[in-house]
XYZ file of N, CA, C and O in Angstrom:
588
model
N 68.453 -159.312 -32.939
C 67.765 -157.807 -32.714
C 67.290 -157.659 -31.513
O 66.571 -158.419 -30.872
N 67.431 -156.595 -30.924
C 66.879 -156.335 -29.551
C 65.402 -155.866 -29.693
O 65.281 -155.410 -30.748
N 64.620 -155.913 -28.698
C 62.736 -155.601 -28.953
C 62.869 -154.307 -29.772
O 61.821 -153.937 -30.214
N 63.438 -153.359 -28.775
C 63.462 -151.599 -29.207
C 63.768 -151.678 -30.531
O 62.846 -150.706 -31.615
N 65.193 -152.203 -30.985
C 65.431 -152.043 -32.540
C 64.267 -152.600 -33.108
O 64.073 -151.620 -34.151
N 63.144 -153.716 -33.446
C 62.628 -154.229 -34.103
C 61.159 -153.148 -34.365
O 60.957 -153.078 -34.679
N 61.261 -152.734 -32.454
C 59.778 -152.022 -32.578
C 60.020 -150.530 -33.501
O 59.307 -150.495 -34.387
N 61.149 -149.888 -33.504
C 61.111 -148.907 -33.666
C 61.519 -148.901 -35.280
O 60.813 -148.125 -36.239
N 61.697 -150.298 -35.830
C 61.685 -150.297 -37.266
C 60.581 -150.297 -38.003
O 59.484 -149.849 -38.945
N 59.481 -151.376 -36.780
C 57.927 -151.340 -37.193
C 57.651 -150.738 -37.311
O 56.292 -149.455 -38.196
N 57.082 -149.297 -36.120
C 56.993 -148.122 -36.265
C 56.918 -147.272 -37.268
O 56.531 -146.520 -37.803
N 58.231 -147.090 -37.924
C 58.821 -146.666 -38.817
C 57.858 -147.240 -40.558
O 57.435 -145.862 -41.341
N 58.078 -148.186 -40.721
C 57.475 -148.730 -41.490
C 55.651 -148.434 -41.553
O 55.010 -148.829 -42.806
N 54.832 -148.330 -40.530
C 53.812 -148.606 -40.588
C 53.296 -147.060 -39.527
O 53.602 -146.545 -39.022
N 51.692 -147.225 -40.018
C 50.890 -145.789 -39.181
C 50.834 -146.650 -37.747
O 49.564 -147.132 -38.230
N 51.196 -147.046 -36.989
C 51.107 -147.155 -35.752
C 50.827 -146.094 -34.469
O 52.195 -145.442 -34.313
N 49.757 -145.683 -34.474
C 49.794 -144.193 -33.232
C 49.414 -144.585 -32.017
O 48.731 -145.867 -31.353
N 50.268 -144.111 -31.144
C 50.365 -144.262 -29.345
C 50.465 -146.098 -29.016
O 49.405 -146.275 -28.323
N 51.153 -146.983 -30.231
C 51.370 -148.302 -30.017
C 52.123 -148.640 -29.069
O 52.875 -147.821 -28.735
N 51.534 -149.858 -27.917
C 52.691 -150.506 -27.418
C 53.021 -151.935 -27.338
O 51.750 -152.310 -27.891
N 53.812 -152.394 -26.899
C 53.957 -153.748 -27.118
C 54.635 -154.459 -25.750
O 54.992 -153.785 -24.921
N 54.460 -155.698 -25.480
C 54.751 -156.649 -24.609
C 55.761 -157.738 -25.579
O 55.362 -157.705 -26.161
N 56.633 -157.489 -24.497
C 58.299 -158.846 -24.707
C 57.971 -160.074 -24.354
O 57.799 -159.999 -23.035
N 57.581 -161.109 -25.206
C 57.740 -162.243 -24.410
C 57.933 -163.443 -25.409
O 58.338 -163.209 -26.538
N 58.419 -164.963 -24.567
C 58.976 -165.652 -25.464
C 58.305 -166.844 -24.930
O 57.366 -166.888 -23.957
N 57.938 -167.754 -25.908
C 56.949 -169.072 -25.551
C 57.738 -169.794 -23.977
O 58.528 -169.640 -24.482
N 56.546 -170.360 -23.521
C 57.282 -171.475 -22.551
C 58.048 -172.293 -22.954
O 59.051 -172.009 -22.630
N 57.452 -173.557 -23.208
C 58.298 -174.584 -23.956
C 59.076 -174.615 -24.959
O 57.627 -174.256 -26.133
N 60.722 -174.546 -25.145
C 60.992 -175.123 -26.903
C 60.643 -173.347 -27.246
O 59.922 -173.425 -28.610
N 61.157 -171.974 -26.850
C 60.445 -171.222 -26.960
C 61.041 -170.527 -28.701
O 60.879 -169.608 -29.581
N 62.496 -171.478 -29.038
C 62.783 -171.384 -30.469
C 61.980 -171.605 -31.181
O 62.205 -171.249 -32.433
N 61.846 -172.732 -31.214
C 61.271 -173.453 -32.292
C 59.939 -173.090 -32.526
O 58.908 -172.830 -33.350
N 58.834 -172.566 -31.276
C 57.621 -172.295 -31.435
C 58.151 -170.641 -32.079
O 57.018 -170.131 -32.632
N 58.894 -169.897 -31.533
C 58.805 -168.938 -32.785
C 58.715 -169.106 -34.348
O 59.085 -168.071 -34.618
N 60.291 -169.872 -34.706
C 60.045 -169.967 -35.858
C 58.853 -170.017 -36.693
O 58.452 -169.942 -37.617
N 57.813 -171.002 -35.913
C 56.844 -171.514 -36.334
C 55.698 -169.877 -36.196
O 55.019 -169.832 -37.297
N 55.877 -169.037 -35.691
C 55.326 -168.054 -35.899
C 55.925 -167.293 -36.821
O 54.874 -166.701 -37.775
N 57.057 -166.995 -37.133
C 57.529 -166.398 -38.061
C 57.454 -167.006 -39.389
O 57.088 -166.176 -40.352
N 57.443 -168.348 -39.380
C 56.691 -168.417 -40.504
C 55.357 -168.933 -41.226
O 55.335 -169.381 -42.379
N 54.347 -168.545 -40.431
C 53.003 -168.440 -40.641
C 52.361 -169.700 -40.393
O 51.053 -169.960 -40.422
N 52.821 -170.545 -39.730
C 52.775 -172.151 -38.862
C 51.551 -171.491 -37.830
O 50.697 -172.179 -37.703
N 52.235 -171.287 -36.763
C 51.485 -170.857 -35.730
C 50.965 -169.732 -35.849
O 51.707 -168.675 -35.381
N 49.527 -169.725 -35.510
C 48.678 -168.040 -35.649
C 48.219 -168.473 -34.507
O 46.841 -167.310 -34.518
N 48.259 -169.468 -33.401
C 47.160 -168.930 -32.051
C 48.673 -169.742 -31.153
O 48.786 -170.511 -31.088
N 47.819 -169.029 -29.739
C 48.194 -169.849 -27.976
C 47.289 -169.986 -27.520
O 46.239 -169.390 -27.791
N 47.475 -170.537 -26.267
C 47.477 -170.834 -24.723
C 47.179 -170.553 -24.069
O 48.739 -171.402 -23.970
N 46.794 -169.951 -22.618
C 47.218 -169.990 -21.845
C 46.598 -170.139 -20.329
O 45.295 -170.142 -21.023
N 47.046 -170.585 -19.275
C 46.339 -170.689 -18.242
C 45.739 -169.427 -17.755
O 46.796 -168.890 -16.993
N 43.820 -169.511 -17.749
C 43.936 -168.314 -16.842
C 44.741 -167.753 -15.485
O 44.620 -167.078 -15.385
N 44.713 -169.130 -14.654
C 44.836 -168.762 -13.506
C 46.457 -167.790 -13.412
O 46.873 -167.544 -12.454
N 47.116 -167.909 -14.487
C 48.344 -167.581 -14.519
C 47.878 -166.470 -14.238
O 48.917 -165.614 -14.005
N 46.984 -166.231 -15.602
C 47.335 -164.694 -15.742
C 46.723 -163.852 -14.197
O 47.136 -163.037 -14.142
N 45.573 -164.609 -13.483
C 44.811 -164.353 -12.309
C 46.216 -164.374 -11.370
O 46.204 -163.441 -10.474
N 46.524 -164.874 -11.617
C 47.891 -165.102 -9.801
C 48.890 -164.220 -10.094
O 49.008 -163.434 -9.070
N 49.234 -163.563 -10.948
C 50.473 -162.525 -11.898
C 49.779 -161.476 -12.244
O 50.622 -160.623 -12.139
N 48.432 -161.161 -11.675
C 47.642 -159.750 -11.978
C 48.033 -159.443 -13.658
O 48.301 -158.319 -13.353
N 48.416 -160.082 -14.032
C 48.727 -159.636 -16.090
C 47.491 -160.052 -16.481
O 46.267 -160.663 -16.183
N 46.939 -158.327 -17.218
C 46.231 -157.830 -17.899
C 45.984 -159.213 -19.386
O 47.392 -159.766 -19.965
N 44.574 -159.472 -19.494
C 44.564 -160.487 -20.645
C 44.921 -159.940 -22.081
O 44.672 -158.742 -21.904
N 45.218 -160.659 -23.135
C 45.488 -160.290 -24.407
C 44.291 -159.391 -24.763
O 42.937 -160.517 -24.411
N 44.345 -158.687 -25.845
C 43.239 -157.562 -26.430
C 42.984 -157.806 -27.863
O 44.395 -157.901 -28.456
N 42.038 -158.093 -28.186
C 42.283 -157.783 -30.217
C 43.172 -156.166 -30.164
O 42.564 -155.639 -29.637
N 43.516 -156.232 -31.201
C 44.450 -155.391 -31.580
C 46.239 -155.360 -30.773
O 46.518 -154.281 -31.026
N 45.671 -156.119 -29.341
C 47.542 -156.108 -28.911
C 48.965 -156.102 -29.702
O 48.665 -157.450 -30.269
N 49.836 -155.394 -29.529
C 50.581 -156.032 -30.114
C 51.424 -156.514 -28.920
O 51.814 -156.573 -27.872
N 52.488 -157.682 -29.779
C 53.577 -158.487 -28.580
C 55.169 -158.958 -29.699
O 54.943 -159.034 -31.149
N 55.930 -158.927 -28.987
C 57.572 -159.198 -29.959
C 57.535 -160.792 -29.206
O 57.815 -160.408 -27.514
N 58.023 -160.998 -30.104
C 58.307 -162.714 -29.857
C 59.614 -162.685 -29.725
O 60.066 -162.125 -30.684
N 59.972 -163.743 -28.237
C 61.531 -163.523 -28.606
C 62.127 -164.948 -28.752
O 61.420 -165.552 -28.243
N 62.718 -165.181 -28.820
C 63.835 -166.552 -28.894
C 64.393 -166.857 -27.722
O 63.678 -165.880 -26.307
N 65.215 -168.190 -27.842
C 65.493 -168.398 -25.997
C 66.466 -167.453 -25.390
O 66.689 -167.653 -24.094
N 67.296 -166.932 -26.205
C 67.705 -165.711 -25.786
C 67.425 -164.318 -25.532
O 68.275 -163.355 -25.556
N 66.281 -164.174 -26.050
C 66.042 -163.002 -25.792
C 65.895 -161.923 -26.826
O 65.854 -160.735 -26.751
N 66.345 -162.418 -27.705
C 66.263 -161.595 -29.548
C 65.043 -161.741 -29.907
O 64.510 -162.577 -30.424
N 64.449 -160.808 -30.487
C 63.449 -160.533 -31.187
C 63.537 -161.381 -32.584
O 64.189 -161.508 -33.067
N 62.259 -161.849 -32.829
C 61.736 -162.516 -33.463
C 60.592 -162.218 -35.038
O 61.100 -161.904 -36.199
N 59.603 -161.672 -34.331
C 58.699 -161.026 -35.037
C 57.745 -160.117 -34.074
O 57.960 -160.649 -33.005
N 56.753 -159.602 -34.522
C 56.005 -159.130 -33.944
C 54.828 -159.391 -34.315
O 54.613 -159.760 -35.604
N 53.408 -159.579 -33.159
C 52.360 -160.513 -33.995
C 51.590 -159.106 -33.519
O 51.685 -158.489 -32.310
N 50.002 -159.104 -33.632
C 49.120 -158.595 -33.315
C 47.684 -159.803 -33.534
O 47.566 -160.520 -33.974
N 47.447 -159.303 -31.884
C 46.387 -160.552 -31.383
C 44.787 -159.927 -32.735
O 44.982 -158.508 -32.723
N 44.285 -160.870 -32.852
C 43.223 -160.881 -33.502
C 41.860 -161.580 -33.354
O 40.447 -161.546 -33.453
N 42.373 -162.588 -32.095
C 41.255 -163.122 -31.400
C 40.947 -163.797 -30.067
O 41.957 -163.985 -29.595
N 40.350 -163.394 -29.397
C 40.811 -163.712 -27.696
C 39.267 -164.720 -27.265
O 38.363 -163.958 -27.264
N 39.532 -166.091 -26.928
C 38.458 -166.413 -26.100
C 38.816 -166.866 -24.741
O 39.959 -167.971 -25.028
N 37.773 -167.343 -23.989
C 38.220 -167.994 -22.441
C 37.063 -169.077 -22.802
O 36.291 -168.891 -22.408
N 37.668 -170.677 -22.776
C 36.967 -171.802 -22.839
C 37.604 -172.882 -21.655
O 38.767 -172.513 -21.908
N 36.910 -173.672 -21.054
C 37.235 -174.882 -20.591
C 38.998 -175.286 -21.213
O 38.087 -175.871 -22.710
N 39.372 -176.324 -20.823
C 40.817 -176.990 -21.472
C 39.724 -178.212 -22.569
O 40.136 -177.960 -23.454
N 38.882 -178.939 -21.923
C 38.242 -179.838 -22.190
C 37.262 -179.239 -23.479
O 36.995 -180.017 -24.434
N 37.404 -177.826 -23.985
C 36.593 -177.625 -24.849
C 37.490 -176.947 -26.123
O 36.981 -175.960 -26.643
N 38.424 -176.745 -25.672
C 39.244 -176.138 -26.693
C 38.788 -176.988 -27.876
O 39.008 -177.660 -27.984
N 38.988 -175.741 -29.381
C 38.682 -176.304 -30.348
C 39.759 -177.433 -30.942
O 40.870 -176.768 -31.188
N 39.555 -178.299 -31.874
C 40.223 -178.549 -32.832
C 41.059 -177.805 -34.318
O 41.850 -178.087 -34.152
N 39.700 -176.604 -34.201
C 41.101 -175.860 -34.946
C 41.632 -174.959 -34.560
O 42.769 -174.945 -35.101
N 41.851 -175.007 -32.932
C 42.219 -173.614 -32.333
C 43.735 -174.887 -32.440
O 44.975 -174.071 -32.629
N 43.731 -175.984 -31.747
C 44.911 -177.315 -31.445
C 45.512 -176.739 -32.908
O 46.764 -176.975 -33.127
N 44.969 -177.075 -34.376
C 45.238 -177.323 -35.386
C 46.673 -175.550 -35.669
O 47.284 -175.557 -36.141
N 45.687 -174.448 -35.350
C 46.321 -173.084 -35.655
C 47.602 -172.683 -34.657
O 48.388 -172.247 -34.952
N 47.640 -173.797 -33.620
C 48.648 -173.359 -32.436
C 50.207 -174.200 -33.343
O 51.274 -174.261 -33.066
N 49.667 -175.264 -34.385
C 51.083 -175.337 -35.118
C 52.064 -176.382 -34.682
O 52.607 -176.775 -35.289
N 51.670 -177.372 -33.494
C 52.830 -177.647 -32.831
C 52.329 -179.109 -33.242
O 51.173 -179.737 -33.504
N 53.485 -180.131 -33.662
C 53.924 -181.531 -33.742
C 52.635 -181.905 -35.246
O 53.072 -181.506 -36.253
N 51.564 -182.795 -34.791
C 50.922 -182.829 -35.998
C 49.525 -182.277 -36.246
O 48.675 -182.150 -36.833
N 49.970 -180.941 -35.340
C 47.939 -180.377 -35.336
C 46.771 -180.729 -35.168
O 46.152 -180.155 -35.469
N 46.897 -181.670 -34.141
C 45.894 -182.009 -34.051
C 45.329 -182.048 -32.960
O 46.674 -181.573 -31.871
N 44.257 -182.392 -32.104
C 43.141 -182.491 -31.108
C 44.236 -182.683 -30.131
O 44.382 -182.147 -28.537
N 43.924 -184.248 -30.603
C 44.856 -185.245 -29.559
C 45.677 -184.728 -28.844
O 46.931 -184.582 -27.763
N 47.057 -183.965 -29.826
C 48.676 -184.097 -29.481
C 48.474 -182.435 -28.735
O 49.297 -182.330 -27.958
N 47.475 -181.595 -29.573
C 47.641 -180.589 -28.568
C 47.312 -180.129 -26.953
O 48.065 -179.859 -25.902
N 46.658 -182.087 -26.619
C 45.486 -181.793 -25.026
C 47.028 -182.446 -24.780
O 47.359 -182.360 -23.483
N 48.221 -183.682 -25.605
C 49.011 -184.397 -24.433
C 49.676 -183.015 -24.187
O 50.307 -183.209 -23.521
N 50.613 -182.124 -24.945
C 51.353 -180.809 -24.899
C 50.873 -180.254 -24.229
O 51.618 -179.924 -22.945
N 49.509 -179.930 -23.782
C 49.281 -178.636 -22.948
C 48.837 -179.218 -21.689
O 49.041 -178.198 -20.649
N 48.041 -180.051 -21.324
C 48.376 -180.522 -20.238
C 49.259 -180.944 -19.401
O 49.447 -180.492 -18.205
N 50.174 -181.418 -20.239
C 51.706 -181.365 -19.621
C 52.350 -179.707 -19.199
O 52.808 -179.964 -17.962
N 52.297 -178.779 -20.207
C 52.841 -178.013 -19.597
C 51.880 -177.099 -19.022
O 52.600 -176.580 -18.065
N 50.857 -177.242 -18.489
C 49.744 -176.336 -17.731
C 50.322 -177.404 -16.738
O 50.082 -176.366 -15.404
N 49.928 -178.450 -16.353
C 50.430 -179.212 -15.001
C 51.855 -178.764 -14.266
O 51.794 -178.432 -13.031
N 52.520 -178.480 -15.270
C 54.260 -178.072 -14.662
C 53.827 -176.670 -14.253
O 53.872 -176.353 -13.405
N 53.212 -175.533 -15.203
C 53.135 -174.437 -15.079
C 51.757 -173.836 -14.036
O 52.847 -173.429 -12.910
N 51.055 -174.901 -13.329
C 50.148 -173.903 -12.734
C 50.530 -174.724 -11.447
O 50.401 -174.704 -9.782
N 51.576 -176.251 -10.955
C 51.977 -176.224 -9.843
C 52.944 -175.601 -9.600
O 53.687 -175.238 -7.817
N 53.619 -174.391 -10.516
C 54.474 -173.800 -9.691
C 53.772 -172.742 -8.963
O 54.376 -171.749 -8.238
N 52.516 -172.163 -8.954
C 51.500 -171.252 -8.242
C 50.843 -172.200 -7.374
O 49.485 -171.898 -7.041
N 50.885 -173.470 -7.015
C 50.048 -174.545 -6.041
C 48.797 -174.445 -6.735
O 47.832 -174.002 -5.707
N 48.349 -174.773 -7.681
C 47.379 -174.659 -8.656
C 47.441 -175.949 -9.357
O 48.555 -176.323 -9.214
N 46.439 -176.536 -9.190
C 45.952 -178.016 -10.299
C 45.912 -178.181 -11.687
O 45.147 -177.357 -11.315
N 45.956 -178.964 -12.821
C 45.236 -178.802 -13.760
C 44.119 -179.671 -13.789
O 44.339 -180.401 -12.908
N 43.256 -179.111 -14.499
C 42.329 -180.434 -14.185
C 40.922 -179.698 -15.851
O 41.521 -178.839 -16.424
N 40.100 -181.047 -16.337
C 40.371 -180.609 -18.055
C 38.828 -179.436 -17.887
O 38.530 -178.819 -19.024
N 38.681 -178.969 -16.914
C 37.547 -177.452 -16.494
C 38.796 -175.997 -16.363
O 37.812 -175.859 -16.355
N 39.669 -176.639 -16.154
C 40.407 -175.514 -16.222
C 40.104 -174.123 -17.367
O 39.880 -174.861 -18.192
N 40.261 -173.081 -16.912
C 40.192 -172.313 -17.878
C 41.173 -171.846 -18.844
O 42.427 -171.471 -17.928
N 40.762 -171.965 -20.265
C 42.334 -171.551 -21.378
C 41.796 -170.060 -22.156
O 41.194 -170.278 -22.477
N 42.802 -169.361 -21.645
C 42.714 -168.430 -22.936
C 43.520 -168.609 -24.121
O 44.332 -168.876 -24.229
N 42.146 -168.420 -24.848
C 42.941 -169.065 -26.402
C 43.196 -167.898 -27.248
O 42.038 -167.007 -27.511
N 44.398 -167.841 -27.388
C 44.578 -166.293 -28.305
C 45.145 -166.764 -29.443
O 45.761 -167.720 -30.449
N 44.496 -165.762 -30.486
C 44.346 -165.984 -31.842
C 45.695 -164.432 -32.486
O 45.258 -163.235 -31.871
N 46.384 -164.668 -33.746
C 47.062 -163.568 -33.591
C 47.602 -163.828 -35.622
O 47.784 -164.596 -35.815
N 48.397 -162.609 -35.389
C 49.204 -162.553 -37.118
C 49.938 -162.025 -37.106
O 50.383 -161.093 -36.309
N 51.334 -162.697 -38.049
C 52.424 -161.799 -38.191
C 52.640 -160.548 -38.576
O 51.673 -160.556 -40.004
N 52.636 -159.217 -38.217
C 52.627 -157.927 -38.784
C 53.832 -157.468 -38.792
O 54.191 -156.016 -39.930
N 55.239 -158.112 -38.022
C 56.430 -157.115 -39.156
C 57.298 -158.834 -38.397
O 57.308 -159.175 -37.141
N 58.551 -159.233 -38.764
C 58.455 -159.062 -40.264
C 57.601 -159.341 -41.398
O 57.588 -160.838 -40.613
N 57.068 -158.726 -42.259
C 56.192 -159.607 -43.037
C 57.222 -160.864 -44.102
O 57.935 -160.205 -45.214
N 56.985 -161.632 -44.185
C 57.610 -162.741 -45.564
C 57.449 -162.231 -46.637
O 55.826 -161.971 -47.385
């Protein structure tokens, strides 16, 4: 299903006034991560603050809606942001790592995955990964479709 069709279905079933959404796919392995979100396992994500600043993108805000896409650009679900915190990479909590739902959900695993991801992502914008880099930690809930 395309994003516009899913959004129209969502707003017909919910009382959503003047809402808008952004459609996006997770960076690495977008299909698997979208499945984790739809299953309610992945309820958080993390992004490099440097990338938001480089791309002049607004930071996520509580209440924002996002359409999660798979690798083919097909809509998988709609999430709503429930919390946003900006912390240094080295201070991302074990609870946040668990909420991201990847691998064994441990902080050690999260750090391994995200150091590799951020290193690659930052190098594309001529920046360097370091443990003190700021990370946008976003929490969300699936609002459509509900299982």
